[in-house]
Short mmCIF file of C-alpha atoms in Angstrom, two decimals:
data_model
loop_
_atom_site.label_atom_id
_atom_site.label_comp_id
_atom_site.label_asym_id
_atom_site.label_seq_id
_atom_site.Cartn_x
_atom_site.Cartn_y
_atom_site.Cartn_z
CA UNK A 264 47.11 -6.63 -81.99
CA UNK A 265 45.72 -7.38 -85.33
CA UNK A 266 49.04 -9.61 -86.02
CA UNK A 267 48.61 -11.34 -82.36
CA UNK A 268 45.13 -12.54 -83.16
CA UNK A 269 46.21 -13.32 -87.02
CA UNK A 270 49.03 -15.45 -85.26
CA UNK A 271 47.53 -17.07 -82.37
CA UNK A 272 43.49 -16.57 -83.42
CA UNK A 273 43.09 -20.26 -83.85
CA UNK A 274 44.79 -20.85 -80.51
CA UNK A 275 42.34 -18.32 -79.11
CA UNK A 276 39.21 -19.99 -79.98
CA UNK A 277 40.63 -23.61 -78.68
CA UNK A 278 40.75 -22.17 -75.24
CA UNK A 279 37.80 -20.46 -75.17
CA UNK A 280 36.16 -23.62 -76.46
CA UNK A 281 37.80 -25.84 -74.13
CA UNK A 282 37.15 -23.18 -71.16
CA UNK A 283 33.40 -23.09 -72.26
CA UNK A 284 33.17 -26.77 -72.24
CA UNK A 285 35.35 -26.86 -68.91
CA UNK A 286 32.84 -24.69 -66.99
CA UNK A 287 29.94 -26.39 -68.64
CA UNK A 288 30.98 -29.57 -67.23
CA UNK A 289 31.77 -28.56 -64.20
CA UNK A 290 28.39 -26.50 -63.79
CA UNK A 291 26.82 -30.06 -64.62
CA UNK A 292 28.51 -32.03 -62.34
CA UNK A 293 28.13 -29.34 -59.21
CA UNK A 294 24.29 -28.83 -59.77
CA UNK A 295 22.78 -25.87 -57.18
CA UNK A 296 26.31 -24.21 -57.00
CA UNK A 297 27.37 -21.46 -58.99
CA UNK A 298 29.69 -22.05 -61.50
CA UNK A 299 33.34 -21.04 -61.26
CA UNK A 300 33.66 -17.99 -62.89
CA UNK A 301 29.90 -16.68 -61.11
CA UNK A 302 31.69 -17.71 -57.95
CA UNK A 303 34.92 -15.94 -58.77
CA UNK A 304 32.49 -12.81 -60.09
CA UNK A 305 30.66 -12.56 -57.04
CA UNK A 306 33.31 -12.94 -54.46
CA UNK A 307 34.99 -10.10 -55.61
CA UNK A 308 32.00 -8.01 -55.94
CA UNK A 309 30.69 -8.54 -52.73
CA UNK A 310 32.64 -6.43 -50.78
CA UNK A 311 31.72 -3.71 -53.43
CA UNK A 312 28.25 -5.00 -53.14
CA UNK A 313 27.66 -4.52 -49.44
CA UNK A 314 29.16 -1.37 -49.20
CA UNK A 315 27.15 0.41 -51.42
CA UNK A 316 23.78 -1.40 -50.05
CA UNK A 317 25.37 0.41 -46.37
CA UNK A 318 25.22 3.77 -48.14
CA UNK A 319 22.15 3.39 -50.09
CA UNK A 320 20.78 2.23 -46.62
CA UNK A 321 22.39 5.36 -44.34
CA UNK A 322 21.14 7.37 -47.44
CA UNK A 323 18.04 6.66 -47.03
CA UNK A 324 17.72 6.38 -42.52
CA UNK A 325 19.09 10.42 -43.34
CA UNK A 326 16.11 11.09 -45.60
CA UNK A 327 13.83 9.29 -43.34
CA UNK A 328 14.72 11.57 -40.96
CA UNK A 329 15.46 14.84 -42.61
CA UNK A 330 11.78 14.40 -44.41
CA UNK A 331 10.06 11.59 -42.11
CA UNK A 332 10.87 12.48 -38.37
CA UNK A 333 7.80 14.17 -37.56
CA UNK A 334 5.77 11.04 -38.84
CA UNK A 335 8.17 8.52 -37.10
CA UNK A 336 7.56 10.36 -33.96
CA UNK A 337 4.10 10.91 -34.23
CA UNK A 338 3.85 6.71 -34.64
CA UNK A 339 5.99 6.44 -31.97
CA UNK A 340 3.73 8.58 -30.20
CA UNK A 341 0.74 7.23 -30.67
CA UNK A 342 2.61 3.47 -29.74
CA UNK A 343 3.25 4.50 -26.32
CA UNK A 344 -0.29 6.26 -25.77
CA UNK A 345 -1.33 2.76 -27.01
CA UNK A 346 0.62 0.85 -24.81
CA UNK A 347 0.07 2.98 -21.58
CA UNK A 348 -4.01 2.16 -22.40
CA UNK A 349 -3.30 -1.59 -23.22
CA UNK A 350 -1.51 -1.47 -19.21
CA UNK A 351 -4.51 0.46 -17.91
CA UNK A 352 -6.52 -2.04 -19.31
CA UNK A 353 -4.82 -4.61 -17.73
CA UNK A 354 -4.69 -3.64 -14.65
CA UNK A 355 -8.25 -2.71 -14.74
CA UNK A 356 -9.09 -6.68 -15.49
CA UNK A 357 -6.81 -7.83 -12.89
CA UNK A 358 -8.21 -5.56 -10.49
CA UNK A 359 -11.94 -6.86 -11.84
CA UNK A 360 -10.51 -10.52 -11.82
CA UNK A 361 -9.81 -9.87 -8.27
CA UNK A 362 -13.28 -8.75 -7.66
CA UNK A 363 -14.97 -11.25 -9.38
CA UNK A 364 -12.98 -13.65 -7.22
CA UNK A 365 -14.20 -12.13 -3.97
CA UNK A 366 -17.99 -12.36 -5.36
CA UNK A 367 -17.43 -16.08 -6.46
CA UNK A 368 -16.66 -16.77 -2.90
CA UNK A 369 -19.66 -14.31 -1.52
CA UNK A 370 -22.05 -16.52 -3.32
CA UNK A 371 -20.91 -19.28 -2.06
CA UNK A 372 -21.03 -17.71 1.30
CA UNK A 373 -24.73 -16.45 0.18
CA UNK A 374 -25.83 -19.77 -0.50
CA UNK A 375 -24.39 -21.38 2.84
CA UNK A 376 -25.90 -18.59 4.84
CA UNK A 377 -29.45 -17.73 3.57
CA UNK A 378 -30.84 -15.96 6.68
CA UNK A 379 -27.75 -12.89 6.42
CA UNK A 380 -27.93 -10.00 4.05
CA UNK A 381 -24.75 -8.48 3.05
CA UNK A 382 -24.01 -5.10 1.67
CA UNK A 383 -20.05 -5.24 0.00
CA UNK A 384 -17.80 -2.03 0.95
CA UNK A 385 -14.41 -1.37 0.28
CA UNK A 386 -11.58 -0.61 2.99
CA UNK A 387 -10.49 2.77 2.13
CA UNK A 388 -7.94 3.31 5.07
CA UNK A 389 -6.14 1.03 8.14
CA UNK A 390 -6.70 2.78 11.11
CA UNK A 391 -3.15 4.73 11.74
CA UNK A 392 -3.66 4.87 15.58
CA UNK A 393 -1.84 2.33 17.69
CA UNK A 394 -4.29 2.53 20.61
CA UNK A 395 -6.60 1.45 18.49
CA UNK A 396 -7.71 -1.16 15.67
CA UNK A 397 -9.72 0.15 12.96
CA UNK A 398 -10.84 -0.20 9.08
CA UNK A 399 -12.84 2.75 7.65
CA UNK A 400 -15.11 1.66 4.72
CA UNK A 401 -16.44 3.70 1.27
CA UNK A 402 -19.70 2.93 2.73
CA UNK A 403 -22.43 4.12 5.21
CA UNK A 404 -25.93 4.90 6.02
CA UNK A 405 -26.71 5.74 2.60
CA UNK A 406 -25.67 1.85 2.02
CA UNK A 407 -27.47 0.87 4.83
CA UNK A 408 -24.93 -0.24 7.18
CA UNK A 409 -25.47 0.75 11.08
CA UNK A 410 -23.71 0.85 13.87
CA UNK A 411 -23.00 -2.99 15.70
CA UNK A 412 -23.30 -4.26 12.15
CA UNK A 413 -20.73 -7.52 11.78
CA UNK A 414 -18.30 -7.01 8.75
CA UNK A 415 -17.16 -10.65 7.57
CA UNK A 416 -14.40 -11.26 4.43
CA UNK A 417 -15.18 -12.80 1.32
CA UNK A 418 -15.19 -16.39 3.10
CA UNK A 419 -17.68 -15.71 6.30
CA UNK A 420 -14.93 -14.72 8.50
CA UNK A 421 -15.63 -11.95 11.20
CA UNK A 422 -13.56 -9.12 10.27
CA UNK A 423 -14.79 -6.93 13.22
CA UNK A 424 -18.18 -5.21 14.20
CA UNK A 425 -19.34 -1.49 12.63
CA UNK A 426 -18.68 1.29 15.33
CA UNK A 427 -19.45 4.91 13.82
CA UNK A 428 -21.29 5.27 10.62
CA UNK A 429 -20.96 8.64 8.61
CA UNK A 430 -22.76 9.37 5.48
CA UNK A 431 -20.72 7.61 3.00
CA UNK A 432 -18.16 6.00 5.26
CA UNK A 433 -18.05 4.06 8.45
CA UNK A 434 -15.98 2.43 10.92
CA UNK A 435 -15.13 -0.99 11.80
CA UNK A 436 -13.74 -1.91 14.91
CA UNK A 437 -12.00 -5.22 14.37
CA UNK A 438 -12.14 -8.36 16.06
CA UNK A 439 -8.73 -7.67 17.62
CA UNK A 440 -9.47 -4.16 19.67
CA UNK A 441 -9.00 -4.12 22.86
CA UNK A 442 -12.84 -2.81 23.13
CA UNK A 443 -13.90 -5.70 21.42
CA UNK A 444 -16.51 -8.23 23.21
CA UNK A 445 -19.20 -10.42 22.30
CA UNK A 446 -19.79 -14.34 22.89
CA UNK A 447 -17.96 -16.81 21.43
CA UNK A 448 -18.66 -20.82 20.57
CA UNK A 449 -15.83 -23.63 20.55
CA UNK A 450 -17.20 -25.47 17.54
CA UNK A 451 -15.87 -28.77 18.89
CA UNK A 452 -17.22 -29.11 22.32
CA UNK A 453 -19.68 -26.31 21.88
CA UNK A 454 -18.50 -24.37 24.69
CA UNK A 455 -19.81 -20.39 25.11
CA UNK A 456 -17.01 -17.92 26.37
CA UNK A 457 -16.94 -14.49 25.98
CA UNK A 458 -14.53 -13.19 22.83
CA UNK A 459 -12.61 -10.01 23.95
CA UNK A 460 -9.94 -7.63 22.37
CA UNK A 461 -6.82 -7.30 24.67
CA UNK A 462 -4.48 -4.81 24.71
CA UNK A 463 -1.02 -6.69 24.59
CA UNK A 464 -2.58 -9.10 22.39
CA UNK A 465 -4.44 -6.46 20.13
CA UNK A 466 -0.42 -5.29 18.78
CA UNK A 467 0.07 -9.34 17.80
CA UNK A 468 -3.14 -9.40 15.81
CA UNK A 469 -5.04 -11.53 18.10
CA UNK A 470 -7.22 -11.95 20.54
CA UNK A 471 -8.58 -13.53 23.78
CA UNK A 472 -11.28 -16.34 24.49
CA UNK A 473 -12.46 -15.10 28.05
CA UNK A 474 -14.82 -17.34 30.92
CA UNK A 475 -13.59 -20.57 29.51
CA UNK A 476 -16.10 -23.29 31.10
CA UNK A 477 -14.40 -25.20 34.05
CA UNK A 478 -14.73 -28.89 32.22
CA UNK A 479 -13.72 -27.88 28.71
CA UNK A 480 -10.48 -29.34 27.02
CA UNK A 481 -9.30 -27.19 24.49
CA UNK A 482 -7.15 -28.08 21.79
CA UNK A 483 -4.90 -26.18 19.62
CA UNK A 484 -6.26 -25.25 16.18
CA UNK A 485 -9.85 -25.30 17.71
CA UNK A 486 -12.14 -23.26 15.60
CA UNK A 487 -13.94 -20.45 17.26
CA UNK A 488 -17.46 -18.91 16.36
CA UNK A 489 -19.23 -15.96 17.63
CA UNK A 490 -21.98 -17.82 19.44
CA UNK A 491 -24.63 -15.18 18.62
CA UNK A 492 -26.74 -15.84 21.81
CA UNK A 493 -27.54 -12.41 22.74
CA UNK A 494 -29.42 -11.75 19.76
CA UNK A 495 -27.12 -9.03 19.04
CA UNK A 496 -24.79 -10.69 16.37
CA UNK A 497 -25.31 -13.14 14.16
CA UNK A 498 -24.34 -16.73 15.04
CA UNK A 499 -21.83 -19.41 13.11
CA UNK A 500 -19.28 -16.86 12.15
CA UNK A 501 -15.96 -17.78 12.21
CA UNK A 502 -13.77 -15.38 14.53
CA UNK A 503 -10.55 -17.55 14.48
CA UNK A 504 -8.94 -20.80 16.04
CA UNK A 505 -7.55 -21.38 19.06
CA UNK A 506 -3.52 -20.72 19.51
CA UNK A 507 -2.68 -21.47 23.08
CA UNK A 508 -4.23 -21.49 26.51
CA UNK A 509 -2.77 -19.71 29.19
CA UNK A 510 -3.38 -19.08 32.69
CA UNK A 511 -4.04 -15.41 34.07
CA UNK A 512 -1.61 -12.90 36.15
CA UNK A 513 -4.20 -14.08 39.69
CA UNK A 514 -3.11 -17.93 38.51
CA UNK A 515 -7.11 -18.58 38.81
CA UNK A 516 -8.75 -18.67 35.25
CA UNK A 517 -7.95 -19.75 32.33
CA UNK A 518 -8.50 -17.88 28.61
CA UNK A 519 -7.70 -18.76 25.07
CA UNK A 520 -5.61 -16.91 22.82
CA UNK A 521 -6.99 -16.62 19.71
CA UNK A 522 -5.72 -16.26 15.97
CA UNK A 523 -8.21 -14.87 13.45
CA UNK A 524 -9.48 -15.96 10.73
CA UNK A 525 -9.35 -13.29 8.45
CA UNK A 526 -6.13 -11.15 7.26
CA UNK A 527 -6.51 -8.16 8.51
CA UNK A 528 -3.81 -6.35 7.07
CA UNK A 529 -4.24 -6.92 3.48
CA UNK A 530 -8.37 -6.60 3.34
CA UNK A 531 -9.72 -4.67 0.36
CA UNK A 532 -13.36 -5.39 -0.07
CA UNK A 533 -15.56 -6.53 3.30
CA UNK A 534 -19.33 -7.41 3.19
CA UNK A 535 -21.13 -5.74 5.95
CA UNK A 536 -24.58 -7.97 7.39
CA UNK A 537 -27.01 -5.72 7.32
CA UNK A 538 -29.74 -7.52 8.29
CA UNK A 539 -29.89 -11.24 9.66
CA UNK A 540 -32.89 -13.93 10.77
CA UNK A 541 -32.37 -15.53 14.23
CA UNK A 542 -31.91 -19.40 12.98
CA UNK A 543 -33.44 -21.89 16.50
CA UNK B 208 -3.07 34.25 6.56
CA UNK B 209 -1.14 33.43 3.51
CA UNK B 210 1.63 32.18 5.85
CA UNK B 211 -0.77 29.69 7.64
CA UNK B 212 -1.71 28.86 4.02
CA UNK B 213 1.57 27.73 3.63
CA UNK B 214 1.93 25.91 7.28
CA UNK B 215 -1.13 23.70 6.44
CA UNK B 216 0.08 22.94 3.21
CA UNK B 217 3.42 21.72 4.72
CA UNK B 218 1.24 19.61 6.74
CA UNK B 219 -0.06 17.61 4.27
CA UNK B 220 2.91 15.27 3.00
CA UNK B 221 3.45 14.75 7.00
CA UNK B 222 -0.50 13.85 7.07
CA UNK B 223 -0.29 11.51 4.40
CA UNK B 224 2.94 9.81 5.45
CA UNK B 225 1.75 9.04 8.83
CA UNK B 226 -1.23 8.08 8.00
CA UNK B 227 -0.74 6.45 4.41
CA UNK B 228 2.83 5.16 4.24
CA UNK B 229 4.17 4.38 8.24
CA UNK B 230 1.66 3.59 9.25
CA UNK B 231 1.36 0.01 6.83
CA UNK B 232 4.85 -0.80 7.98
CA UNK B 233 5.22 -0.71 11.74
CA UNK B 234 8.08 -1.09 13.33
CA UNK B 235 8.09 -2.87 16.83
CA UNK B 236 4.69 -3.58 16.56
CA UNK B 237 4.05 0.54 16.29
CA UNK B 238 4.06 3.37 13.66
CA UNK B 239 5.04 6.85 14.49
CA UNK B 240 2.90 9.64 15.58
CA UNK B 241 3.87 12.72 12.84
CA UNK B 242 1.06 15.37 13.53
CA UNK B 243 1.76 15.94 16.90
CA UNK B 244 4.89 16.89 16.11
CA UNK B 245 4.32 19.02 13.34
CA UNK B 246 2.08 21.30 15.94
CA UNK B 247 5.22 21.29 18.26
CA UNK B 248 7.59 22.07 15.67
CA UNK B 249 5.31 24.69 14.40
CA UNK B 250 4.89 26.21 18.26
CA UNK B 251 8.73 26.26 18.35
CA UNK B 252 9.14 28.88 15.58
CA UNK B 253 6.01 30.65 16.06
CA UNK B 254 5.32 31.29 19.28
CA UNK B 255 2.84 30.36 21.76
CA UNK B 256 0.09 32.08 19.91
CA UNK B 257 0.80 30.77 16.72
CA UNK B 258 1.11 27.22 18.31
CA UNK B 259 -1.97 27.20 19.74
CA UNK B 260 -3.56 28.72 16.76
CA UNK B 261 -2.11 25.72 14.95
CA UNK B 262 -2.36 22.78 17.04
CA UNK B 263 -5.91 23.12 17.03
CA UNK B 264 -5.84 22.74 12.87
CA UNK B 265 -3.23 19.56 13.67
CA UNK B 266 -6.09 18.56 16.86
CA UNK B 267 -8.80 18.97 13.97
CA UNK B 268 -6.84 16.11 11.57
CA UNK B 269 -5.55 14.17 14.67
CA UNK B 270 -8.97 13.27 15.26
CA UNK B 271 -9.71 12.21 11.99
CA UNK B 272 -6.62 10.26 11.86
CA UNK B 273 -6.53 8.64 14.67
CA UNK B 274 -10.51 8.40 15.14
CA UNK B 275 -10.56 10.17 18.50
CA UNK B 276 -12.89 12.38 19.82
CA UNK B 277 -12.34 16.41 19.88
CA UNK B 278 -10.63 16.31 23.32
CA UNK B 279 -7.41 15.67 20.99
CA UNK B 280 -8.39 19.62 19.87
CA UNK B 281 -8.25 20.87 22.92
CA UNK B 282 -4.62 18.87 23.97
CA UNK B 283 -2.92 19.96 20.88
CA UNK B 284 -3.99 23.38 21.34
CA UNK B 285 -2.14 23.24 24.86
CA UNK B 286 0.78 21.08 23.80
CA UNK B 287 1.03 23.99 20.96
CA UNK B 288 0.90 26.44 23.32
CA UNK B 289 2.74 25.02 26.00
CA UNK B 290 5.61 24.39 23.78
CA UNK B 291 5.72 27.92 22.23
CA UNK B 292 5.79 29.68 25.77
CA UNK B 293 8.88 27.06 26.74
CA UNK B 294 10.42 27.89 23.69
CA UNK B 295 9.63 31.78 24.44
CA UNK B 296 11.23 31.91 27.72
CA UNK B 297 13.02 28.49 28.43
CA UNK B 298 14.33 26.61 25.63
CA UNK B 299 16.20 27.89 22.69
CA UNK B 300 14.11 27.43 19.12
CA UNK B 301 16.35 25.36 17.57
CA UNK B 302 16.40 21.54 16.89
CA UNK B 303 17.38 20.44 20.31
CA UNK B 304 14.17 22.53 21.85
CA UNK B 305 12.21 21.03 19.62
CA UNK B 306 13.40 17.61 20.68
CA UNK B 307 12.62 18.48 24.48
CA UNK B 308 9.00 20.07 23.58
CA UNK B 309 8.59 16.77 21.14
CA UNK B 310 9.02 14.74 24.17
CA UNK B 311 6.79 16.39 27.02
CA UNK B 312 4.39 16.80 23.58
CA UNK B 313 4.12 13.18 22.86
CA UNK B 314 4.33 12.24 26.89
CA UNK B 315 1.77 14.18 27.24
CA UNK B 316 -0.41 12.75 24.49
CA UNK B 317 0.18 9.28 25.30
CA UNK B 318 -0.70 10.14 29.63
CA UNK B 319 -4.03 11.39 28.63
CA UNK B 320 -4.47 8.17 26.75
CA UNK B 321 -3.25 5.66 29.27
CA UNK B 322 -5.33 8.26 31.69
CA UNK B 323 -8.74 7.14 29.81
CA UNK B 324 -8.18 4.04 29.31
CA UNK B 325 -7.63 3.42 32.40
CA UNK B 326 -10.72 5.22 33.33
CA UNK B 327 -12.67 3.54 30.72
CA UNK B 328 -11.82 -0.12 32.85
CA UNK B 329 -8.40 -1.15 30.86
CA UNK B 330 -6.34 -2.50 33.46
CA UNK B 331 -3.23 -3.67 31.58
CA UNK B 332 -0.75 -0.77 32.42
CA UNK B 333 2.62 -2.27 31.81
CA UNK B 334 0.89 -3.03 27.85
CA UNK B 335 -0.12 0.61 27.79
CA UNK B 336 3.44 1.70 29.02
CA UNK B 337 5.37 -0.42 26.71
CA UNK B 338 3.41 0.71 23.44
CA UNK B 339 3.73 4.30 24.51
CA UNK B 340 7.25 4.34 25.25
CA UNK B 341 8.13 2.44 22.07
CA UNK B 342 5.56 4.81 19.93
CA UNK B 343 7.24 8.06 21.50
CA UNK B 344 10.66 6.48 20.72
CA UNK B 345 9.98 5.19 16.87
CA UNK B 346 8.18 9.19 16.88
CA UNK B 347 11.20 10.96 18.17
CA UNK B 348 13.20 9.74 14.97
CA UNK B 349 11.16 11.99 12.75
CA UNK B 350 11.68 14.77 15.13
CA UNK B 351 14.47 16.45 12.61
CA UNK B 352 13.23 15.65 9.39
CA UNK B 353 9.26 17.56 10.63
CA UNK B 354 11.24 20.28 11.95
CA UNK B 355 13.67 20.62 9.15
CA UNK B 356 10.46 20.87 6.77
CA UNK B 357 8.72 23.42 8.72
CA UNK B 358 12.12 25.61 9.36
CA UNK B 359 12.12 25.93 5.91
CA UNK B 360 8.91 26.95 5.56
CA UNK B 361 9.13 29.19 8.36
CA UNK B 362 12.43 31.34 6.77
CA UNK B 363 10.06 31.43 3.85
CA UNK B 364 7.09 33.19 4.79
CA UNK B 365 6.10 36.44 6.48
CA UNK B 366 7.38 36.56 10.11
CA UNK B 367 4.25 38.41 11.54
CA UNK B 368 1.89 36.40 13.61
CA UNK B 369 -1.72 36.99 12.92
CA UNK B 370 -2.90 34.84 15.81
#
């Protein structure tokens, strides 16, 4: 060894000279690379590299959960009780959003019709018999509300009229019952009929515009108001429109079948009149 | 009274499907009539005493469910006891005398209704036919699945009769 370098020292240092200036050059020339023998260095240590950064890392997930488990779980935990409040929450707004909606539209409703006073219940239950057409409200006398009370929606439309009132609950029979009746206004020609439930209509959802005047012409899509002259109800409230008019089985009178208003089937929140002033 | 502990309890989930879940999806226009047949089913396996016992608790929540008056009280009590003496002396309590009391049960029911409506001025009979005959129809279909609950029940609790 001693002899080699004694021989070919001289040689030795030429290379390494011109290798030094080689790589200089060339790290010059390729500025922001690495230079060749970095290059060379690092792809063959990579492989080496990432395989012990993939034990260090498995090393360390087992002590995380030989020693941290309890405290992983315990966030994990506490994320899920955090996220199951975050839904509540949000359901709770969308549910108040919803509300807030309905009261927006009451107060317009307020403002158009001074001389009613409302009291707002929620449906609690759709009547289940099929004889029958009811709503049952989370509200009753304590609230105020009394029997032959109207029950409008958010918009003014007649939902039906109050029929038994219990402490904290009540009854609606709706504007499609077959016991339903009460007078009625064609807001066109300002004809009075009489508005009544009807059995094979009640199972459609609608209802029947009875005692039609002999001169009136009736179009489709006519609106229809309760006419509020017996003193009992209050006028201007909008039952429905008109859907057809047919004849009846004795071929003598006619009648109107009508198409409320107001969606029965998906009402949550009514507003019950309480109390209204007779407007001349 | 353990055992009619147990009867009312199994009346609940038919309670709150009839009135909670069927009945906010019709079908044809109707939803099924579940109570009524829980009383027969129960007046099949019991008895007539015990079905008359018990249709007057299923007449009590009939009239709260369907808003009637307590004359429903008094028919359930007879359908329940009606249907327990068949079932006694007649009909065999299984399944297929349940599905005969079910009918004259519901028939019944749905007479007495046409009956007062008629008396009350409704004059629209074929309406009132064709909405009882499709409600006893859409309620026959549940006939099995009422009586398979309260079978069960039945092989599970004390056979004596304390009505």
């Amino acid at each position: 060894m001693k002899d080699f370098l004694r021989n070919n020292g001289f040689l030795i240092l030429v290379i390494a000279v011109l290798l030094a200036l080689i790589i200089t050059v060339v790290s010059f020339i390729m500025t922001g690379f690495a230079d060749p023998v970095s290059n060379l260095v690092g792809i063959i240590s990579t492989p080496f590299r990432n395989g012990i950064n993939a034990v260090i890392n498995w090393t360390e997930d087992r002590y995380d959960e030989a020693f941290r488990r309890d405290e992983l779980q315990a966030a994990y935990d506490q994320l899920q009780k955090d996220y199951a409040e975050l839904e509540e929450k949000f359901r709770e707004s969308q549910s108040a959003l919803d509300e807030n909606e309905r009261l927006r539209n009451l107060l317009g409703l307020k403002e158009r019709r001074r001389e009613l006073k409302f009291e707002a219940a929620t449906v609690t239950a759709h009547g289940a018999s099929n004889w029958d057409s009811t709503l049952t409200l989370g509200k009753g006398a304590d609230g105020g509300i009394e029997a032959g009370d109207c029950v409008v929606d958010e918009y003014g439309n007649l939902v039906g009229i109050i029929e038994k009132v219990g402490a904290n609950w009540s009854t609606v029979m709706t504007v499609v019952d077959s016991d339903l009746e009460m007078g009625g206004l064609i807001a066109r020609t300002n004809d009075a009929a009489i508005l009544e439930g009807d059995f094979a209509l009640m199972g459609q959802g609608k209802l029947k515009l009875s005692y039609l005047p002999e001169s009136s012409e009736l179009m489709a899509g006519d609106q229809v108001l309760t006419s509020g002259l017996s003193g009992t109800y209050p006028s201007g409230l909008v039952v429905g429109s008109i859907e057809e008019v047919r004849t009846d089985a004795s071929g003598m009178n006619r009648y109107a079948v009508i198409t409320p208003e107001t969606k029965l089937d998906s009402l949550e929140q009514v507003f019950v009149v309480t109390g209204f002033e007779i407007v001349e | 009274m353990i055992k009619w502990g147990v009867y009312t309890l199994a009346l609940l989930p038919v309670w709150f499907l009839e009135a909670y879940v069927l009945s906010r999806v019709p079908l044809w226009g109707v939803s099924p009539m579940l109570l009524p047949l829980a009383a027969v089913a129960v007046a099949v396996l019991e008895g007539a005493s015990g079905g008359a016992g018990f249709g007057v608790a299923v007449g009590v929540l009939c009239g709260a469910v369907y808003g009637t008056g307590g004359l429903i009280v008094l028919g359930m009590c007879l359908i329940g006891l009606g249907c327990g003496l068949l079932t006694q002396y007649v009909l065999r309590r299984d399944l297929l005398g349940c599905l005969l009391c079910a009918v004259l049960g519901l028939g019944l029911v749905d007479v007495a209704r046409v009956v007062m409506r008629m008396a009350g001025g409704e004059r629209d009979l074929p309406a009132m036919l064709s909405l009882a005959g499709r409600e006893i129809l859409w309620s026959l279909v549940f006939v099995a699945p009422v009586y398979a609950l309260f079978h069960w029940v039945f092989q599970r609790v004390p056979k004596k009769t304390h009505f």
